[in-house]
GROMACS .gro file of C-alpha atoms in nm:
model
  452
    1MET     CA    1  -9.087   6.742   2.911
    2LYS     CA    2  -8.915   6.631   2.579
    3ARG     CA    3  -8.585   6.814   2.651
    4ALA     CA    4  -8.572   6.711   2.972
    5LEU     CA    5  -8.381   6.436   3.036
    6ASN     CA    6  -8.304   6.331   3.399
    7HIS     CA    7  -7.959   6.223   3.487
    8CYS     CA    8  -7.970   5.827   3.482
    9THR     CA    9  -8.048   5.876   3.065
   10ARG     CA   10  -7.812   6.091   3.004
   11VAL     CA   11  -7.534   5.827   3.156
   12ALA     CA   12  -7.686   5.553   2.986
   13LEU     CA   13  -7.673   5.705   2.655
   14MET     CA   14  -7.300   5.826   2.699
   15ARG     CA   15  -7.206   5.450   2.798
   16LEU     CA   16  -7.381   5.334   2.497
   17ARG     CA   17  -7.175   5.580   2.276
   18GLN     CA   18  -6.899   5.450   2.410
   19TRP     CA   19  -6.946   5.077   2.415
   20ARG     CA   20  -7.031   5.116   1.982
   21HIS     CA   21  -6.680   5.315   1.971
   22ASP     CA   22  -6.457   5.068   2.134
   23GLY     CA   23  -6.600   4.762   1.945
   24GLY     CA   24  -6.524   4.970   1.629
   25SER     CA   25  -6.148   4.996   1.687
   26VAL     CA   26  -6.080   4.632   1.811
   27ALA     CA   27  -6.219   4.498   1.443
   28ILE     CA   28  -6.026   4.792   1.248
   29LEU     CA   29  -5.715   4.646   1.446
   30THR     CA   30  -5.797   4.258   1.378
   31ALA     CA   31  -5.868   4.339   1.008
   32LEU     CA   32  -5.556   4.534   1.015
   33LEU     CA   33  -5.315   4.259   1.132
   34ILE     CA   34  -5.493   3.987   1.011
   35VAL     CA   35  -5.264   4.021   0.666
   36PRO     CA   36  -4.864   4.034   0.833
   37LEU     CA   37  -5.005   3.729   1.033
   38THR     CA   38  -5.116   3.531   0.745
   39PHE     CA   39  -4.758   3.617   0.540
   40ALA     CA   40  -4.558   3.561   0.881
   41LEU     CA   41  -4.737   3.243   0.943
   42GLY     CA   42  -4.656   3.175   0.560
   43MET     CA   43  -4.262   3.260   0.598
   44ALA     CA   44  -4.205   3.059   0.892
   45TYR     CA   45  -4.410   2.763   0.684
   46ASP     CA   46  -4.157   2.824   0.388
   47TYR     CA   47  -3.858   2.853   0.587
   48THR     CA   48  -3.926   2.504   0.754
   49MET     CA   49  -3.990   2.364   0.351
   50ALA     CA   50  -3.611   2.485   0.318
   51SER     CA   51  -3.466   2.356   0.627
   52ASN     CA   52  -3.602   2.047   0.576
   53ARG     CA   53  -3.500   2.022   0.185
   54LYS     CA   54  -3.162   2.141   0.268
   55ASP     CA   55  -3.122   1.821   0.540
   56GLN     CA   56  -3.219   1.619   0.269
   57ILE     CA   57  -2.952   1.726   0.003
   58ASP     CA   58  -2.658   1.770   0.270
   59GLY     CA   59  -2.725   1.429   0.382
   60MET     CA   60  -2.732   1.319  -0.038
   61ALA     CA   61  -2.390   1.527  -0.050
   62ASP     CA   62  -2.255   1.326   0.207
   63ALA     CA   63  -2.320   0.971   0.107
   64ALA     CA   64  -2.190   1.097  -0.247
   65ALA     CA   65  -1.869   1.216  -0.058
   66LEU     CA   66  -1.822   0.877   0.096
   67GLY     CA   67  -1.911   0.697  -0.244
   68ALA     CA   68  -1.617   0.830  -0.416
   69VAL     CA   69  -1.383   0.657  -0.154
   70THR     CA   70  -1.543   0.354  -0.092
   71PRO     CA   71  -1.251   0.067  -0.132
   72ASP     CA   72  -1.407  -0.020  -0.520
   73MET     CA   73  -1.360   0.327  -0.630
   74MET     CA   74  -1.029   0.357  -0.452
   75ALA     CA   75  -0.924   0.076  -0.672
   76GLN     CA   76  -1.035   0.337  -0.941
   77SER     CA   77  -0.882   0.650  -1.113
   78SER     CA   78  -1.001   0.986  -0.937
   79THR     CA   79  -1.176   1.074  -1.261
   80VAL     CA   80  -1.401   0.763  -1.222
   81ALA     CA   81  -1.447   0.847  -0.835
   82LYS     CA   82  -1.559   1.188  -0.936
   83THR     CA   83  -1.757   1.062  -1.235
   84ARG     CA   84  -1.922   0.840  -0.965
   85ALA     CA   85  -1.981   1.087  -0.683
   86THR     CA   86  -2.142   1.359  -0.908
   87SER     CA   87  -2.414   1.138  -1.051
   88LEU     CA   88  -2.507   0.988  -0.706
   89PHE     CA   89  -2.526   1.339  -0.614
   90ILE     CA   90  -2.769   1.501  -0.881
   91ASP     CA   91  -2.976   1.145  -0.931
   92GLN     CA   92  -3.072   1.221  -0.529
   93LEU     CA   93  -3.062   1.580  -0.553
   94ASN     CA   94  -3.278   1.506  -0.861
   95THR     CA   95  -3.576   1.314  -0.650
   96VAL     CA   96  -3.558   1.666  -0.345
   97SER     CA   97  -3.952   1.755  -0.427
   98GLY     CA   98  -3.932   2.127  -0.607
   99ALA     CA   99  -3.545   2.190  -0.532
  100SER     CA  100  -3.411   2.334  -0.818
  101TYR     CA  101  -3.028   2.390  -0.903
  102SER     CA  102  -2.811   2.495  -1.208
  103PRO     CA  103  -2.522   2.239  -1.262
  104THR     CA  104  -2.263   2.509  -1.271
  105ASP     CA  105  -2.375   2.531  -0.876
  106ILE     CA  106  -2.203   2.227  -0.816
  107ALA     CA  107  -1.834   2.178  -0.774
  108VAL     CA  108  -1.719   1.764  -0.707
  109THR     CA  109  -1.342   1.752  -0.677
  110VAL     CA  110  -1.158   1.406  -0.612
  111THR     CA  111  -0.787   1.472  -0.540
  112ASP     CA  112  -0.555   1.144  -0.539
  113THR     CA  113  -0.190   1.275  -0.310
  114PRO     CA  114   0.083   0.941  -0.269
  115LEU     CA  115   0.194   1.003   0.038
  116GLY     CA  116   0.466   0.733   0.170
  117ALA     CA  117   0.316   0.427   0.128
  118THR     CA  118  -0.059   0.542   0.067
  119ILE     CA  119  -0.261   0.716  -0.154
  120THR     CA  120  -0.476   0.950   0.016
  121ARG     CA  121  -0.775   1.042  -0.157
  122ASN     CA  122  -0.962   1.372  -0.056
  123VAL     CA  123  -1.341   1.421  -0.226
  124SER     CA  124  -1.550   1.787  -0.209
  125ILE     CA  125  -1.860   1.837  -0.282
  126THR     CA  126  -2.038   2.191  -0.275
  127TYR     CA  127  -2.404   2.296  -0.407
  128LYS     CA  128  -2.604   2.558  -0.421
  129ALA     CA  129  -2.999   2.558  -0.485
  130ALA     CA  130  -3.312   2.715  -0.454
  131SER     CA  131  -3.670   2.604  -0.208
  132PRO     CA  132  -3.942   2.728  -0.395
  133ASN     CA  133  -4.150   3.002  -0.170
  134VAL     CA  134  -4.496   2.969  -0.112
  135PHE     CA  135  -4.641   3.228   0.076
  136ALA     CA  136  -4.283   3.409   0.026
  137GLY     CA  137  -4.343   3.533  -0.292
  138VAL     CA  138  -4.612   3.746  -0.293
  139LEU     CA  139  -4.373   3.930  -0.131
  140GLY     CA  140  -4.098   3.972  -0.419
  141MET     CA  141  -3.927   3.622  -0.268
  142ALA     CA  142  -3.981   3.368  -0.490
  143ALA     CA  143  -3.745   3.129  -0.299
  144PHE     CA  144  -3.474   3.043  -0.024
  145GLN     CA  145  -3.117   2.991  -0.153
  146ILE     CA  146  -2.943   2.684   0.073
  147SER     CA  147  -2.607   2.586   0.007
  148GLY     CA  148  -2.379   2.330   0.141
  149SER     CA  149  -2.094   2.099   0.125
  150SER     CA  150  -1.922   1.737   0.226
  151SER     CA  151  -1.616   1.608   0.211
  152SER     CA  152  -1.443   1.308   0.241
  153THR     CA  153  -1.087   1.142   0.271
  154SER     CA  154  -0.956   0.790   0.255
  155GLY     CA  155  -0.634   0.621   0.297
  156GLY     CA  156  -0.597   0.322   0.041
  157ALA     CA  157  -0.330   0.156  -0.064
  158PRO     CA  158  -0.144   0.197  -0.374
  159ASN     CA  159  -0.078  -0.011  -0.670
  160ILE     CA  160   0.262  -0.154  -0.632
  161ASP     CA  161   0.564  -0.338  -0.833
  162PHE     CA  162   0.757  -0.620  -0.643
  163TYR     CA  163   1.089  -0.683  -0.818
  164LEU     CA  164   1.220  -0.995  -0.582
  165LEU     CA  165   1.625  -1.038  -0.614
  166LEU     CA  166   1.697  -1.332  -0.484
  167ASP     CA  167   2.060  -1.478  -0.364
  168ASP     CA  168   2.064  -1.858  -0.481
  169SER     CA  169   2.441  -1.905  -0.470
  170PRO     CA  170   2.658  -2.200  -0.336
  171SER     CA  171   2.621  -2.059   0.030
  172MET     CA  172   2.270  -2.053   0.013
  173GLU     CA  173   2.346  -2.414  -0.023
  174ILE     CA  174   2.429  -2.469   0.370
  175GLY     CA  175   2.178  -2.637   0.593
  176ALA     CA  176   1.825  -2.472   0.649
  177THR     CA  177   1.851  -2.552   0.991
  178GLN     CA  178   2.158  -2.613   1.283
  179THR     CA  179   2.032  -3.007   1.315
  180ASP     CA  180   2.084  -2.979   0.928
  181ILE     CA  181   2.406  -2.843   0.973
  182ASP     CA  182   2.560  -3.090   1.211
  183THR     CA  183   2.411  -3.377   0.935
  184MET     CA  184   2.607  -3.262   0.666
  185VAL     CA  185   2.933  -3.181   0.910
  186SER     CA  186   2.906  -3.521   1.064
  187HIS     CA  187   2.869  -3.729   0.733
  188THR     CA  188   3.142  -3.547   0.535
  189SER     CA  189   3.437  -3.539   0.816
  190ALA     CA  190   3.684  -3.719   0.568
  191GLN     CA  191   3.635  -3.322   0.360
  192GLY     CA  192   3.692  -3.164   0.719
  193GLY     CA  193   3.317  -3.156   0.771
  194CYS     CA  194   3.175  -2.941   0.510
  195ALA     CA  195   2.847  -2.779   0.611
  196PHE     CA  196   2.731  -2.681   0.191
  197ALA     CA  197   2.556  -2.909  -0.029
  198CYS     CA  198   2.746  -2.812  -0.311
  199HIS     CA  199   2.623  -2.877  -0.692
  200GLU     CA  200   2.888  -3.017  -0.896
  201VAL     CA  201   2.906  -3.164  -1.190
  202SER     CA  202   3.258  -3.361  -1.152
  203PRO     CA  203   3.373  -3.308  -0.837
  204THR     CA  204   3.695  -3.383  -0.755
  205ALA     CA  205   3.774  -3.661  -0.520
  206GLY     CA  206   3.866  -3.467  -0.197
  207ASP     CA  207   3.544  -3.280  -0.248
  208VAL     CA  208   3.376  -3.526  -0.201
  209ALA     CA  209   3.547  -3.781  -0.003
  210GLY     CA  210   3.334  -4.060   0.246
  211ASN     CA  211   3.074  -4.014   0.047
  212PRO     CA  212   2.865  -4.323  -0.037
  213GLY     CA  213   2.900  -4.402  -0.465
  214GLY     CA  214   3.125  -4.089  -0.515
  215GLU     CA  215   2.809  -3.865  -0.483
  216ASP     CA  216   2.888  -3.473  -0.501
  217ASN     CA  217   2.738  -3.319  -0.156
  218TYR     CA  218   2.466  -3.199  -0.325
  219THR     CA  219   2.298  -3.513  -0.354
  220LEU     CA  220   2.432  -3.654  -0.048
  221ALA     CA  221   2.215  -3.349   0.084
  222ARG     CA  222   1.885  -3.536  -0.058
  223ASN     CA  223   1.994  -3.866   0.003
  224LEU     CA  224   2.034  -3.771   0.372
  225GLY     CA  225   1.707  -3.596   0.392
  226VAL     CA  226   1.858  -3.259   0.450
  227THR     CA  227   1.672  -2.893   0.389
  228LEU     CA  228   1.911  -2.645   0.253
  229ARG     CA  229   1.810  -2.262   0.302
  230ILE     CA  230   1.757  -2.187  -0.108
  231ASP     CA  231   1.483  -2.500  -0.056
  232LEU     CA  232   1.346  -2.204   0.203
  233VAL     CA  233   1.395  -1.973  -0.037
  234ASN     CA  234   1.204  -2.137  -0.286
  235THR     CA  235   0.857  -2.192  -0.047
  236ALA     CA  236   0.873  -1.868   0.077
  237THR     CA  237   0.890  -1.728  -0.194
  238GLN     CA  238   0.578  -1.944  -0.368
  239ASN     CA  239   0.398  -1.916  -0.032
  240LEU     CA  240   0.447  -1.519  -0.078
  241MET     CA  241   0.256  -1.553  -0.421
  242THR     CA  242  -0.078  -1.633  -0.214
  243THR     CA  243  -0.044  -1.354   0.028
  244ALA     CA  244   0.018  -1.091  -0.202
  245GLN     CA  245  -0.299  -1.230  -0.400
  246SER     CA  246  -0.506  -1.210  -0.082
  247THR     CA  247  -0.370  -0.866   0.031
  248GLU     CA  248  -0.416  -0.720  -0.279
  249SER     CA  249  -0.760  -0.835  -0.320
  250GLN     CA  250  -0.829  -0.748   0.073
  251ASN     CA  251  -0.712  -0.357  -0.056
  252HIS     CA  252  -0.840  -0.323  -0.380
  253ALA     CA  253  -0.491  -0.297  -0.539
  254THR     CA  254  -0.336  -0.388  -0.810
  255TYR     CA  255   0.035  -0.590  -0.774
  256ARG     CA  256   0.265  -0.718  -1.003
  257THR     CA  257   0.629  -0.915  -0.963
  258ALA     CA  258   0.907  -1.001  -1.130
  259ILE     CA  259   1.136  -1.277  -0.997
  260TYR     CA  260   1.511  -1.269  -1.021
  261THR     CA  261   1.755  -1.496  -0.896
  262MET     CA  262   2.206  -1.337  -0.845
  263ASP     CA  263   2.479  -1.639  -0.832
  264TYR     CA  264   2.755  -1.569  -1.057
  265ASN     CA  265   2.513  -1.443  -1.300
  266PHE     CA  266   2.150  -1.219  -1.293
  267THR     CA  267   1.880  -1.463  -1.432
  268THR     CA  268   1.546  -1.359  -1.497
  269LEU     CA  269   1.293  -1.640  -1.367
  270GLN     CA  270   1.004  -1.416  -1.409
  271THR     CA  271   0.908  -1.098  -1.585
  272LEU     CA  272   0.680  -0.862  -1.434
  273THR     CA  273   0.310  -0.943  -1.429
  274SER     CA  274   0.021  -0.932  -1.254
  275ASP     CA  275  -0.087  -1.270  -1.311
  276LEU     CA  276   0.024  -1.404  -0.921
  277THR     CA  277  -0.060  -1.742  -1.000
  278ALA     CA  278   0.227  -1.772  -1.302
  279ALA     CA  279   0.505  -1.609  -1.065
  280GLN     CA  280   0.449  -1.881  -0.862
  281LYS     CA  281   0.454  -2.177  -1.083
  282SER     CA  282   0.794  -1.953  -1.172
  283ALA     CA  283   0.914  -1.965  -0.840
  284ALA     CA  284   0.908  -2.301  -0.778
  285ASN     CA  285   1.173  -2.300  -0.979
  286ILE     CA  286   1.446  -2.109  -0.739
  287ALA     CA  287   1.771  -2.345  -0.713
  288SER     CA  288   2.117  -2.298  -0.628
  289PRO     CA  289   2.319  -2.384  -1.003
  290THR     CA  290   2.530  -2.640  -1.064
  291VAL     CA  291   2.891  -2.542  -1.142
  292TYR     CA  292   3.123  -2.790  -1.284
  293SER     CA  293   3.386  -2.845  -0.956
  294ASN     CA  294   3.567  -2.625  -0.690
  295ASN     CA  295   3.675  -2.344  -0.846
  296TYR     CA  296   3.553  -2.412  -1.177
  297LEU     CA  297   3.218  -2.278  -1.338
  298THR     CA  298   3.274  -2.471  -1.637
  299LYS     CA  299   3.528  -2.717  -1.729
  300THR     CA  300   3.758  -2.446  -1.908
  301ASN     CA  301   3.605  -2.122  -1.705
  302LYS     CA  302   3.785  -2.153  -1.385
  303ASN     CA  303   3.638  -1.845  -1.147
  304ASN     CA  304   3.746  -1.954  -0.839
  305ASP     CA  305   3.394  -2.019  -0.726
  306GLU     CA  306   3.352  -1.608  -0.718
  307ASP     CA  307   2.954  -1.721  -0.748
  308SER     CA  308   2.797  -1.374  -0.529
  309ALA     CA  309   2.780  -1.143  -0.803
  310LEU     CA  310   2.560  -0.941  -0.505
  311ASP     CA  311   2.658  -0.624  -0.646
  312GLN     CA  312   2.581  -0.659  -0.998
  313GLY     CA  313   2.232  -0.805  -0.929
  314LEU     CA  314   2.187  -0.500  -0.773
  315SER     CA  315   2.277  -0.326  -1.070
  316ASN     CA  316   2.093  -0.535  -1.302
  317ALA     CA  317   1.767  -0.503  -1.090
  318ASN     CA  318   1.808  -0.113  -1.123
  319THR     CA  319   1.819  -0.101  -1.504
  320ALA     CA  320   1.547  -0.360  -1.499
  321MET     CA  321   1.309  -0.162  -1.258
  322PRO     CA  322   1.148   0.170  -1.429
  323ASP     CA  323   1.085   0.482  -1.286
  324PRO     CA  324   0.793   0.433  -1.001
  325GLY     CA  325   0.492   0.664  -0.992
  326GLY     CA  326   0.260   0.758  -0.709
  327GLY     CA  327   0.086   0.442  -0.758
  328THR     CA  328  -0.286   0.594  -0.836
  329ASN     CA  329  -0.540   0.448  -1.109
  330ASN     CA  330  -0.502   0.797  -1.200
  331ALA     CA  331  -0.436   0.846  -1.612
  332GLY     CA  332  -0.069   0.851  -1.710
  333ASP     CA  333   0.044   0.768  -1.318
  334THR     CA  334   0.242   0.429  -1.263
  335PRO     CA  335   0.313   0.182  -0.976
  336GLN     CA  336   0.547   0.264  -0.713
  337GLU     CA  337   0.805   0.023  -0.670
  338VAL     CA  338   0.935  -0.183  -0.417
  339LEU     CA  339   1.323  -0.412  -0.422
  340PHE     CA  340   1.278  -0.775  -0.225
  341ILE     CA  341   1.620  -0.912  -0.149
  342VAL     CA  342   1.676  -1.209   0.005
  343SER     CA  343   2.019  -1.264   0.108
  344ASP     CA  344   2.336  -1.379   0.358
  345GLY     CA  345   2.451  -1.010   0.242
  346VAL     CA  346   2.767  -1.111   0.122
  347VAL     CA  347   2.911  -1.031  -0.247
  348ASP     CA  348   3.201  -1.288  -0.346
  349GLN     CA  349   3.218  -1.171  -0.709
  350ASN     CA  350   3.492  -1.085  -0.950
  351VAL     CA  351   3.663  -0.706  -0.988
  352ALA     CA  352   3.964  -0.582  -1.189
  353SER     CA  353   4.178  -0.476  -0.929
  354GLY     CA  354   4.163  -0.446  -0.541
  355GLY     CA  355   4.038  -0.787  -0.472
  356ASN     CA  356   4.106  -0.926  -0.103
  357CYS     CA  357   3.989  -1.231  -0.092
  358SER     CA  358   4.295  -1.515  -0.240
  359SER     CA  359   4.332  -1.301  -0.544
  360SER     CA  360   4.357  -0.928  -0.681
  361THR     CA  361   4.047  -1.024  -0.900
  362ARG     CA  362   3.828  -1.175  -0.640
  363ALA     CA  363   3.663  -0.937  -0.378
  364CYS     CA  364   3.477  -1.019  -0.056
  365ALA     CA  365   3.272  -0.837   0.145
  366PRO     CA  366   2.932  -0.681   0.209
  367ILE     CA  367   2.656  -0.589   0.045
  368ASN     CA  368   2.657  -0.226  -0.068
  369THR     CA  369   3.075  -0.222   0.015
  370LEU     CA  370   3.223  -0.224  -0.308
  371ALA     CA  371   2.960  -0.031  -0.527
  372ASN     CA  372   2.668   0.197  -0.391
  373TRP     CA  373   2.384   0.025  -0.576
  374CYS     CA  374   2.141   0.021  -0.244
  375THR     CA  375   2.164   0.396  -0.213
  376THR     CA  376   2.128   0.425  -0.568
  377VAL     CA  377   1.814   0.248  -0.598
  378LYS     CA  378   1.650   0.443  -0.345
  379ASN     CA  379   1.737   0.732  -0.447
  380ARG     CA  380   1.451   0.711  -0.745
  381GLY     CA  381   1.216   0.662  -0.504
  382ILE     CA  382   1.241   0.317  -0.497
  383ARG     CA  383   1.214   0.119  -0.157
  384ILE     CA  384   1.415  -0.182  -0.027
  385ALA     CA  385   1.292  -0.458   0.127
  386PHE     CA  386   1.601  -0.642   0.284
  387LEU     CA  387   1.506  -1.074   0.437
  388TYR     CA  388   1.915  -1.127   0.561
  389THR     CA  389   1.946  -1.423   0.611
  390THR     CA  390   2.233  -1.482   0.861
  391TYR     CA  391   2.547  -1.568   0.712
  392TYR     CA  392   2.677  -1.847   0.959
  393PRO     CA  393   2.982  -1.836   1.074
  394LEU     CA  394   3.231  -2.114   0.985
  395PRO     CA  395   3.583  -2.134   1.202
  396THR     CA  396   3.639  -2.511   1.079
  397ASN     CA  397   3.641  -2.361   0.730
  398SER     CA  398   3.991  -2.177   0.640
  399PHE     CA  399   3.816  -1.977   0.352
  400TYR     CA  400   3.611  -1.822   0.632
  401ASN     CA  401   3.864  -1.771   0.869
  402SER     CA  402   4.084  -1.565   0.663
  403ASN     CA  403   3.841  -1.385   0.415
  404ILE     CA  404   3.493  -1.340   0.566
  405SER     CA  405   3.566  -1.388   0.942
  406PRO     CA  406   3.698  -1.033   0.921
  407PHE     CA  407   3.385  -0.891   0.812
  408GLN     CA  408   3.160  -1.109   1.006
  409SER     CA  409   3.042  -0.822   1.239
  410GLN     CA  410   2.981  -0.581   1.007
  411ILE     CA  411   2.755  -0.806   0.780
  412ALA     CA  412   2.421  -0.762   0.889
  413THR     CA  413   2.523  -0.400   1.023
  414ASP     CA  414   2.563  -0.298   0.601
  415ALA     CA  415   2.237  -0.541   0.524
  416GLN     CA  416   2.013  -0.332   0.776
  417ASN     CA  417   2.168  -0.001   0.598
  418CYS     CA  418   2.071  -0.090   0.219
  419ALA     CA  419   1.716  -0.163   0.352
  420SER     CA  420   1.461   0.158   0.419
  421GLN     CA  421   1.352   0.264   0.687
  422GLY     CA  422   1.098  -0.009   0.885
  423LEU     CA  423   1.175  -0.297   0.588
  424PHE     CA  424   1.459  -0.528   0.763
  425PHE     CA  425   1.362  -0.852   0.898
  426GLN     CA  426   1.675  -1.069   0.967
  427VAL     CA  427   1.588  -1.453   1.008
  428ASP     CA  428   1.834  -1.662   1.179
  429THR     CA  429   1.980  -2.034   1.117
  430GLY     CA  430   1.646  -2.241   1.114
  431GLY     CA  431   1.380  -1.958   1.154
  432ASN     CA  432   1.068  -1.955   0.924
  433ILE     CA  433   1.262  -1.753   0.650
  434SER     CA  434   0.881  -1.802   0.485
  435ASP     CA  435   0.707  -1.595   0.766
  436ALA     CA  436   0.980  -1.331   0.773
  437LEU     CA  437   0.908  -1.226   0.427
  438GLN     CA  438   0.543  -1.225   0.426
  439THR     CA  439   0.593  -1.021   0.743
  440LEU     CA  440   0.851  -0.780   0.516
  441PHE     CA  441   0.568  -0.759   0.240
  442LEU     CA  442   0.271  -0.673   0.456
  443ARG     CA  443   0.533  -0.406   0.634
  444ALA     CA  444   0.587  -0.298   0.252
  445VAL     CA  445   0.201  -0.194   0.180
  446SER     CA  446  -0.091  -0.064   0.319
  447THR     CA  447  -0.451  -0.123   0.440
  448ALA     CA  448  -0.737   0.032   0.291
  449ARG     CA  449  -0.905   0.322   0.552
  450LEU     CA  450  -1.249   0.515   0.548
  451THR     CA  451  -1.254   0.836   0.762
  452GLN     CA  452  -1.493   1.092   0.766
   0.00000   0.00000   0.00000
């Protein structure tokens, strides 16, 4: 009986043995998988932490790169900007919990490049860092290596020296508007109708014929309330200094100016200075010269009214201007340079021979005809801005008809050819010289621009 088991009992025992066998396999399999599953989850955590740290550091690199091209930094040298960007980046990087780095794994470059009338600054930041692992370290991977880069570019206004060469010759004593010209002509009919307010110490009777009290035409113009073209140049130059001050502040650049006048002589009204307020005060002294009388500079110096030595003025200005630089604040760099010319574009000066204007030693011609000074200046990398105050035709004047009229149509063209591309402006009689001069100035500078 003990050996005789019925069929049902044998089946039950077999199932019990099978159940015990399967249960052991699941437990063993679970035990075997728990370790790699734990490490997989741990590595996912480590990777997520590394990714988060990289995102933080990338944002810090972006901020540091932009920090080197802010308007304030654009007014500093590339060396200062590099120090600033490096400091910004490292200070922020040190706040990233757990991240480690070596100073040699951080590279910051800042390069300033002159580009036309602007300075282009390129900033680049690259880095390498380590994000420590919690779980992966058990497998011999102590940290995830992370890296990234950021860059920024800014085009800013350069530092510029402005040299003003202002024509104050007697031809600039013409009435500023057509009304002013007509007033002078109508009150000098005894002289044949003179539109110029010549300033003479001892005028001849013919030069002051009909003037009350025998005063010269300059005094007559003042008594009549006539505004002269030279008066507009005086006011325009003073206003320009105000514009220059506000523009350099907006552009975070440094502007300096020098003021010269040109007649029979070359006169320095203001040496090169960054004190634009002082330059404005100097500009208030702009006026045409006083001569002794018609054809006489002094009582004993008969210069035949050769009082517009514009070519000689250009030569002297060329000598006064050093070679220009790129306009950056980098060590050893110097400002860019712009020569502003305000003139009616006609030369009337003494020459050794070959004169074509009443005598063999007197030459009358458009600018840059007798000597190629405009080209000489531009070839040095100095831009020329030319404000052409239109030479007013005087068909009732015999001297004009004989000596100036033949090249009247050439004056404006030669003045424009003297100017650098885009820096020519013509003001007709009655035009606003102040607005025109400021327009030219704003063309010659650039506004700061920040791009990522």
